Amino acid sequence: MLELRALPTDCAQRRQESVCVGCGARAFSVCSSLDPADLAGLDAIAERVSLKAGEALIREGDPAIHLFNITSGSVRIYKLLPDGRRQITGFLFAGDFVGLATGEDYAFSGEAIEDSTLCRFRKSEYRALVRERPRLEEALLDRATHELAAAQNQMLLLGRKTAQERIASFLLELPSRDPLRPQAEDQVRLPMTRSEIADYLGLTIETVSRVLTKFKTTGVIRLLSLSELRIEEPERLRDIAEGEA
Amino acid sequence: MLELRALPTDCAQRRQESVCVGCGARAFSVCSSLDPADLAGLDAIAERVSLKAGEALIREGDPAIHLFNITSGSVRIYKLLPDGRRQITGFLFAGDFVGLATGEDYAFSGEAIEDSTLCRFRKSEYRALVRERPRLEEALLDRATHELAAAQNQMLLLGRKTAQERIASFLLELPSRDPLRPQAEDQVRLPMTRSEIADYLGLTIETVSRVLTKFKTTGVIRLLSLSELRIEEPERLRDIAEGEA
DNA sequence: CAATTCTTTTGACGCGGATCAAGGCGGTCC
DNA sequence: GGACCGCCTTGATCCGCGTCAAAAGAATTG
């Protein structure tokens, strides 16, 4: 008797654990503001998605049906001009939300930079859930607010900073971004290519490369490999980033 | 008897009308999603503020105590680098919300471009109200979402567009912004100076001026006065804005 | 591990837009 | 209404970064 009743409950809980409760990115995402009951609701509409490096999850102009929450890996979101010029508007990591800034259609494209896993939600179902969970809505507004502040910083960077200042700023903000891979102090992992860095900072690959070698030869950074570097003089890099050098 | 009871009610209603119910910007702001009861709650914590052209309402770095809703006029928000370089991250008009993207301290400064009126709220009181009014929170999230999309467009502009493309884009988006002064088709009002336009587009005043005269001499626009112009060939301007010319 | 290919680095050169410098054009204030 | 003052326009020059080109590494494949 007891076991007959216990079984389904057990199953339901195991199902939860398989998606949300055991999610390594939960602590960094909007999900962290949900209590166990809410989490179950979220779990019911969540769908796991795996992407290989380079695969798209969102295409600008397509109807915005889904929202995503990154659980591992990293994603680039970008906009294109008709002639192919690209502006990467953000690099997103575990815990980040993809698709907040969307109306009817996606206003940007999104692709995995490296092999990644995501939680996918139907927008309609998600909206319904959010309406019943004020804490979730609050968390979302909070996220959006932070993204807006970050966007303003990026506008300052793109509109008014020199190439050196842009790259210094970029190197300083990157390490704090990926919660699943907390870097050793002043160690920076660059999962993206030079071309992606360039398109994020409004520069060309050549300029990115030149500035990095200049930082290297002046001893501000040390290149450990193509995608890994160490900030040797954080103080000086901060000065450069703010235009005080 | 009846009149004794009626009086205070009357007063309360008149007080409402004096701030929210009679507000000309209500239809364009987050307030539009409030029913009369909610509006009364908002009214209770709203405070009217008048600013003359040039006066500040928010200073970067100050503790973020207040939030604002613009009821008339226009506002510029911007960030500065230590050496004085300025990036204007937005021009805001009636119905727009100022202070969404703030944590503990304001991350940007805000000043009236022309004489303006605003509704001011204590952040703490506003938060409390929002928690009780899911529709208001929803409206705020919606606003933030739109601002994020706009910010991404601006990043594309600042990172990848030429001076001509930037100014063409700017002229096309401006007229749709100020709901209290719906412009005649293709008529553009420029309440901001050339220097403000430059700092919004990541250019210098000289470049702004040169491009405007070029647009004038090629017949794409006509300058009616310093702060008023007509788009003569909207189609061509759109092509320029998207880099197809 | 050689061959191919893609990415990054490095170098030479050119251009778009910044900087520097006058001049024009309204507004405002005695 | 004349003189001042701030903003805008126009011109001349300069320079940071983009463009073009090629070499040097990495990564990938058979």
mmCIF file of C-alpha atoms in Angstrom, chain A:
data_model
loop_
_atom_site.group_PDB
_atom_site.id
_atom_site.type_symbol
_atom_site.label_atom_id
_atom_site.label_comp_id
_atom_site.label_asym_id
_atom_site.label_seq_id
_atom_site.Cartn_x
_atom_site.Cartn_y
_atom_site.Cartn_z
ATOM 1 C CA MET A 1 0.000 0.000 0.000
ATOM 2 C CA LEU A 2 2.542 2.430 1.127
ATOM 3 C CA GLU A 3 4.825 1.508 -1.705
ATOM 4 C CA LEU A 4 2.107 1.767 -4.301
ATOM 5 C CA ARG A 5 1.501 5.360 -3.344
ATOM 6 C CA ALA A 6 5.133 6.114 -2.980
ATOM 7 C CA LEU A 7 6.179 5.011 -6.389
ATOM 8 C CA PRO A 8 4.586 7.657 -8.588
ATOM 9 C CA THR A 9 5.759 10.412 -6.268
ATOM 10 C CA ASP A 10 9.208 9.032 -6.469
ATOM 11 C CA CYS A 11 9.054 8.990 -10.228
ATOM 12 C CA ALA A 12 7.860 12.535 -10.441
ATOM 13 C CA GLN A 13 10.680 13.644 -8.249
ATOM 14 C CA ARG A 14 13.223 11.760 -10.253
ATOM 15 C CA ARG A 15 11.922 13.369 -13.382
ATOM 16 C CA GLN A 16 12.402 16.764 -11.757
ATOM 17 C CA GLU A 17 15.922 15.988 -10.817
ATOM 18 C CA SER A 18 16.752 14.905 -14.291
ATOM 19 C CA VAL A 19 16.070 18.348 -15.685
ATOM 20 C CA CYS A 20 15.872 21.231 -13.237
ATOM 21 C CA VAL A 21 16.844 20.156 -9.755
ATOM 22 C CA GLY A 22 20.093 18.635 -10.888
ATOM 23 C CA CYS A 23 20.869 21.484 -13.291
ATOM 24 C CA GLY A 24 24.385 22.769 -12.791
ATOM 25 C CA ALA A 25 23.462 26.201 -14.067
ATOM 26 C CA ARG A 26 20.460 26.667 -11.833
ATOM 27 C CA ALA A 27 22.279 28.712 -9.227
ATOM 28 C CA PHE A 28 23.205 31.324 -11.864
ATOM 29 C CA SER A 29 19.942 31.526 -13.754
ATOM 30 C CA VAL A 30 16.500 32.951 -13.134
ATOM 31 C CA CYS A 31 15.608 29.491 -11.880
ATOM 32 C CA SER A 32 17.493 30.220 -8.685
ATOM 33 C CA SER A 33 14.597 32.390 -7.555
ATOM 34 C CA LEU A 34 12.103 29.544 -7.739
ATOM 35 C CA ASP A 35 11.078 27.377 -4.820
ATOM 36 C CA PRO A 36 10.779 23.598 -5.360
ATOM 37 C CA ALA A 37 7.114 23.828 -6.296
ATOM 38 C CA ASP A 38 7.753 26.478 -8.918
ATOM 39 C CA LEU A 39 10.677 24.497 -10.200
ATOM 40 C CA ALA A 40 8.378 21.589 -10.851
ATOM 41 C CA GLY A 41 6.179 23.852 -12.951
ATOM 42 C CA LEU A 42 9.169 24.994 -14.925
ATOM 43 C CA ASP A 43 10.391 21.469 -15.302
ATOM 44 C CA ALA A 44 7.109 20.462 -16.880
ATOM 45 C CA ILE A 45 7.594 22.797 -19.808
ATOM 46 C CA ALA A 46 11.387 22.581 -20.139
ATOM 47 C CA GLU A 47 13.021 20.704 -22.964
ATOM 48 C CA ARG A 48 16.684 19.843 -23.116
ATOM 49 C CA VAL A 49 18.621 20.817 -26.239
ATOM 50 C CA SER A 50 22.214 20.027 -27.171
ATOM 51 C CA LEU A 51 24.072 22.056 -29.765
ATOM 52 C CA LYS A 52 27.405 21.443 -31.422
ATOM 53 C CA ALA A 53 29.813 24.322 -31.946
ATOM 54 C CA GLY A 54 28.526 26.595 -34.694
ATOM 55 C CA GLU A 55 24.928 25.384 -34.685
ATOM 56 C CA ALA A 56 22.171 27.999 -34.625
ATOM 57 C CA LEU A 57 19.467 28.219 -32.007
ATOM 58 C CA ILE A 58 17.797 31.394 -33.185
ATOM 59 C CA ARG A 59 17.627 33.013 -36.589
ATOM 60 C CA GLU A 60 16.850 36.720 -36.980
ATOM 61 C CA GLY A 61 13.460 37.212 -38.586
ATOM 62 C CA ASP A 62 12.057 33.808 -37.654
ATOM 63 C CA PRO A 63 8.900 33.802 -35.513
ATOM 64 C CA ALA A 64 9.947 33.862 -31.865
ATOM 65 C CA ILE A 65 8.460 30.619 -30.583
ATOM 66 C CA HIS A 66 11.080 29.575 -28.071
ATOM 67 C CA LEU A 67 13.053 30.985 -25.191
ATOM 68 C CA PHE A 68 16.295 29.444 -23.987
ATOM 69 C CA ASN A 69 18.294 29.156 -20.839
ATOM 70 C CA ILE A 70 21.920 28.139 -21.296
ATOM 71 C CA THR A 71 22.966 25.289 -19.032
ATOM 72 C CA SER A 72 26.506 24.778 -20.324
ATOM 73 C CA GLY A 73 28.779 26.116 -23.075
ATOM 74 C CA SER A 74 28.547 29.534 -24.671
ATOM 75 C CA VAL A 75 26.482 31.328 -27.274
ATOM 76 C CA ARG A 76 26.941 34.373 -29.496
ATOM 77 C CA ILE A 77 24.014 36.569 -30.474
ATOM 78 C CA TYR A 78 24.392 38.977 -33.368
ATOM 79 C CA LYS A 79 22.732 41.151 -35.958
ATOM 80 C CA LEU A 80 23.679 41.465 -39.625
ATOM 81 C CA LEU A 81 23.517 44.240 -42.191
ATOM 82 C CA PRO A 82 22.377 43.298 -45.695
ATOM 83 C CA ASP A 83 25.956 43.346 -46.999
ATOM 84 C CA GLY A 84 27.126 40.916 -44.336
ATOM 85 C CA ARG A 85 28.638 43.227 -41.761
ATOM 86 C CA ARG A 86 28.066 41.610 -38.385
ATOM 87 C CA GLN A 87 27.689 43.033 -34.907
ATOM 88 C CA ILE A 88 27.846 40.530 -32.077
ATOM 89 C CA THR A 89 25.683 42.046 -29.366
ATOM 90 C CA GLY A 90 26.558 39.554 -26.682
ATOM 91 C CA PHE A 91 28.364 36.438 -25.576
ATOM 92 C CA LEU A 92 26.177 34.362 -23.276
ATOM 93 C CA PHE A 93 27.147 31.651 -20.818
ATOM 94 C CA ALA A 94 25.600 29.177 -18.391
ATOM 95 C CA GLY A 95 22.637 30.714 -16.580
ATOM 96 C CA ASP A 96 22.065 33.366 -19.204
ATOM 97 C CA PHE A 97 18.714 33.764 -20.810
ATOM 98 C CA VAL A 98 18.348 33.920 -24.596
ATOM 99 C CA GLY A 99 15.300 35.518 -26.121
ATOM 100 C CA LEU A 100 14.296 38.109 -23.583
ATOM 101 C CA ALA A 101 14.501 40.922 -26.108
ATOM 102 C CA THR A 102 12.046 39.540 -28.607
ATOM 103 C CA GLY A 103 8.696 40.595 -29.923
ATOM 104 C CA GLU A 104 6.829 38.606 -32.576
ATOM 105 C CA ASP A 105 10.000 37.679 -34.447
ATOM 106 C CA TYR A 106 13.548 37.248 -33.270
ATOM 107 C CA ALA A 107 15.462 40.478 -33.744
ATOM 108 C CA PHE A 108 18.835 38.734 -33.721
ATOM 109 C CA SER A 109 20.487 35.424 -34.464
ATOM 110 C CA GLY A 110 22.088 33.114 -31.929
ATOM 111 C CA GLU A 111 24.632 30.323 -32.389
ATOM 112 C CA ALA A 112 26.620 28.074 -30.119
ATOM 113 C CA ILE A 113 30.304 29.030 -29.924
ATOM 114 C CA GLU A 114 31.274 25.669 -28.498
ATOM 115 C CA ASP A 115 29.293 22.506 -27.773
ATOM 116 C CA SER A 116 26.499 23.665 -25.472
ATOM 117 C CA THR A 117 23.369 22.500 -23.717
ATOM 118 C CA LEU A 118 20.252 24.604 -23.230
ATOM 119 C CA CYS A 119 16.804 24.490 -21.740
ATOM 120 C CA ARG A 120 14.147 25.350 -24.272
ATOM 121 C CA PHE A 121 10.668 26.685 -23.469
ATOM 122 C CA ARG A 122 7.719 27.492 -25.660
ATOM 123 C CA LYS A 123 7.225 31.219 -25.256
ATOM 124 C CA SER A 124 3.470 30.869 -24.758
ATOM 125 C CA GLU A 125 3.837 28.287 -22.009
ATOM 126 C CA TYR A 126 6.598 30.239 -20.398
ATOM 127 C CA ARG A 127 4.506 33.388 -20.349
ATOM 128 C CA ALA A 128 1.666 31.564 -18.692
ATOM 129 C CA LEU A 129 3.990 30.200 -16.043
ATOM 130 C CA VAL A 130 5.566 33.570 -15.421
ATOM 131 C CA ARG A 131 2.169 35.105 -14.811
ATOM 132 C CA GLU A 132 1.545 32.647 -12.000
ATOM 133 C CA ARG A 133 4.986 33.084 -10.472
ATOM 134 C CA PRO A 134 5.608 36.681 -9.484
ATOM 135 C CA ARG A 135 9.055 35.819 -8.170
ATOM 136 C CA LEU A 136 10.026 34.483 -11.564
ATOM 137 C CA GLU A 137 8.790 37.620 -13.279
ATOM 138 C CA GLU A 138 10.713 39.681 -10.789
ATOM 139 C CA ALA A 139 13.861 37.687 -11.514
ATOM 140 C CA LEU A 140 13.353 38.181 -15.235
ATOM 141 C CA LEU A 141 12.926 41.924 -14.837
ATOM 142 C CA ASP A 142 16.080 41.908 -12.787
ATOM 143 C CA ARG A 143 17.941 40.100 -15.544
ATOM 144 C CA ALA A 144 16.636 42.445 -18.189
ATOM 145 C CA THR A 145 17.708 45.375 -16.042
ATOM 146 C CA HIS A 146 21.252 44.054 -15.766
ATOM 147 C CA GLU A 147 21.405 43.383 -19.475
ATOM 148 C CA LEU A 148 20.274 46.931 -20.139
ATOM 149 C CA ALA A 149 23.049 48.295 -17.955
ATOM 150 C CA ALA A 150 25.535 46.057 -19.761
ATOM 151 C CA ALA A 151 24.193 47.264 -23.105
ATOM 152 C CA GLN A 152 24.812 50.863 -22.065
ATOM 153 C CA ASN A 153 28.389 50.019 -21.187
ATOM 154 C CA GLN A 154 28.801 48.396 -24.576
ATOM 155 C CA MET A 155 27.405 51.495 -26.302
ATOM 156 C CA LEU A 156 29.973 53.613 -24.483
ATOM 157 C CA LEU A 157 32.643 51.191 -25.627
ATOM 158 C CA LEU A 158 31.507 51.094 -29.254
ATOM 159 C CA GLY A 159 30.800 54.790 -29.559
ATOM 160 C CA ARG A 160 33.678 56.362 -27.715
ATOM 161 C CA LYS A 161 36.533 54.005 -26.875
ATOM 162 C CA THR A 162 39.709 53.404 -28.902
ATOM 163 C CA ALA A 163 40.756 49.930 -30.055
ATOM 164 C CA GLN A 164 43.105 49.509 -27.089
ATOM 165 C CA GLU A 165 40.462 50.619 -24.616
ATOM 166 C CA ARG A 166 37.882 48.264 -26.145
ATOM 167 C CA ILE A 167 40.106 45.222 -25.909
ATOM 168 C CA ALA A 168 41.249 46.074 -22.392
ATOM 169 C CA SER A 169 37.602 46.430 -21.310
ATOM 170 C CA PHE A 170 36.748 43.151 -22.991
ATOM 171 C CA LEU A 171 39.554 41.234 -21.291
ATOM 172 C CA LEU A 172 38.490 42.592 -17.919
ATOM 173 C CA GLU A 173 34.806 41.723 -18.177
ATOM 174 C CA LEU A 174 35.154 38.282 -19.732
ATOM 175 C CA PRO A 175 36.435 36.180 -16.821
ATOM 176 C CA SER A 176 33.474 37.075 -14.630
ATOM 177 C CA ARG A 177 31.036 35.808 -17.200
ATOM 178 C CA ASP A 178 31.199 32.026 -17.248
ATOM 179 C CA PRO A 179 30.068 30.743 -13.829
ATOM 180 C CA LEU A 180 30.659 27.086 -14.682
ATOM 181 C CA ARG A 181 34.323 27.744 -15.325
ATOM 182 C CA PRO A 182 35.473 30.171 -12.706
ATOM 183 C CA GLN A 183 38.933 31.142 -13.928
ATOM 184 C CA ALA A 184 41.973 31.353 -11.772
ATOM 185 C CA GLU A 185 42.507 34.965 -10.792
ATOM 186 C CA ASP A 186 43.373 37.007 -13.903
ATOM 187 C CA GLN A 187 43.261 33.964 -16.128
ATOM 188 C CA VAL A 188 41.082 34.543 -19.201
ATOM 189 C CA ARG A 189 39.558 31.885 -21.412
ATOM 190 C CA LEU A 190 38.614 32.999 -24.914
ATOM 191 C CA PRO A 191 36.163 30.457 -26.300
ATOM 192 C CA MET A 192 35.514 32.732 -29.284
ATOM 193 C CA THR A 193 37.675 33.404 -32.347
ATOM 194 C CA ARG A 194 39.475 36.663 -33.130
ATOM 195 C CA SER A 195 36.829 37.335 -35.727
ATOM 196 C CA GLU A 196 34.096 37.083 -33.113
ATOM 197 C CA ILE A 197 35.990 39.329 -30.729
ATOM 198 C CA ALA A 198 36.368 41.831 -33.565
ATOM 199 C CA ASP A 199 32.661 41.717 -34.411
ATOM 200 C CA TYR A 200 31.791 42.176 -30.753
ATOM 201 C CA LEU A 201 34.067 45.185 -30.316
ATOM 202 C CA GLY A 202 33.387 46.882 -33.647
ATOM 203 C CA LEU A 203 36.925 46.255 -34.928
ATOM 204 C CA THR A 204 38.693 44.016 -37.475
ATOM 205 C CA ILE A 205 40.598 40.818 -36.715
ATOM 206 C CA GLU A 206 43.841 42.526 -37.694
ATOM 207 C CA THR A 207 43.353 45.274 -35.143
ATOM 208 C CA VAL A 208 42.419 42.774 -32.427
ATOM 209 C CA SER A 209 45.548 40.780 -33.188
ATOM 210 C CA ARG A 210 47.788 43.841 -33.270
ATOM 211 C CA VAL A 211 46.510 45.192 -29.962
ATOM 212 C CA LEU A 212 46.880 41.814 -28.283
ATOM 213 C CA THR A 213 50.511 41.526 -29.419
ATOM 214 C CA LYS A 214 51.123 45.065 -28.233
ATOM 215 C CA PHE A 215 49.676 44.190 -24.797
ATOM 216 C CA LYS A 216 51.909 41.124 -24.858
ATOM 217 C CA THR A 217 55.107 42.964 -25.773
ATOM 218 C CA THR A 218 54.449 45.663 -23.162
ATOM 219 C CA GLY A 219 53.959 42.939 -20.560
ATOM 220 C CA VAL A 220 50.356 43.686 -19.653
ATOM 221 C CA ILE A 221 49.209 40.203 -20.659
ATOM 222 C CA ARG A 222 50.794 36.868 -21.507
ATOM 223 C CA LEU A 223 49.354 34.594 -24.190
ATOM 224 C CA LEU A 224 49.260 31.028 -22.916
ATOM 225 C CA SER A 225 47.655 29.699 -26.065
ATOM 226 C CA LEU A 226 45.381 31.085 -28.747
ATOM 227 C CA SER A 227 42.393 30.832 -26.457
ATOM 228 C CA GLU A 228 43.913 31.327 -23.063
ATOM 229 C CA LEU A 229 45.776 34.268 -21.583
ATOM 230 C CA ARG A 230 46.901 35.695 -18.296
ATOM 231 C CA ILE A 231 46.526 39.300 -17.202
ATOM 232 C CA GLU A 232 49.940 40.167 -15.790
ATOM 233 C CA GLU A 233 49.207 43.759 -14.821
ATOM 234 C CA PRO A 234 45.480 44.117 -14.029
ATOM 235 C CA GLU A 235 45.935 47.624 -12.716
ATOM 236 C CA ARG A 236 47.448 48.882 -15.936
ATOM 237 C CA LEU A 237 44.797 47.101 -17.992
ATOM 238 C CA ARG A 238 42.094 48.832 -15.958
ATOM 239 C CA ASP A 239 43.714 52.196 -16.606
ATOM 240 C CA ILE A 240 43.853 51.484 -20.328
ATOM 241 C CA ALA A 241 40.203 50.385 -20.347
ATOM 242 C CA GLU A 242 39.096 53.694 -18.856
ATOM 243 C CA GLY A 243 41.275 55.782 -21.130
ATOM 244 C CA GLU A 244 43.700 56.810 -18.409
ATOM 245 C CA ALA A 245 46.842 55.666 -20.162
#
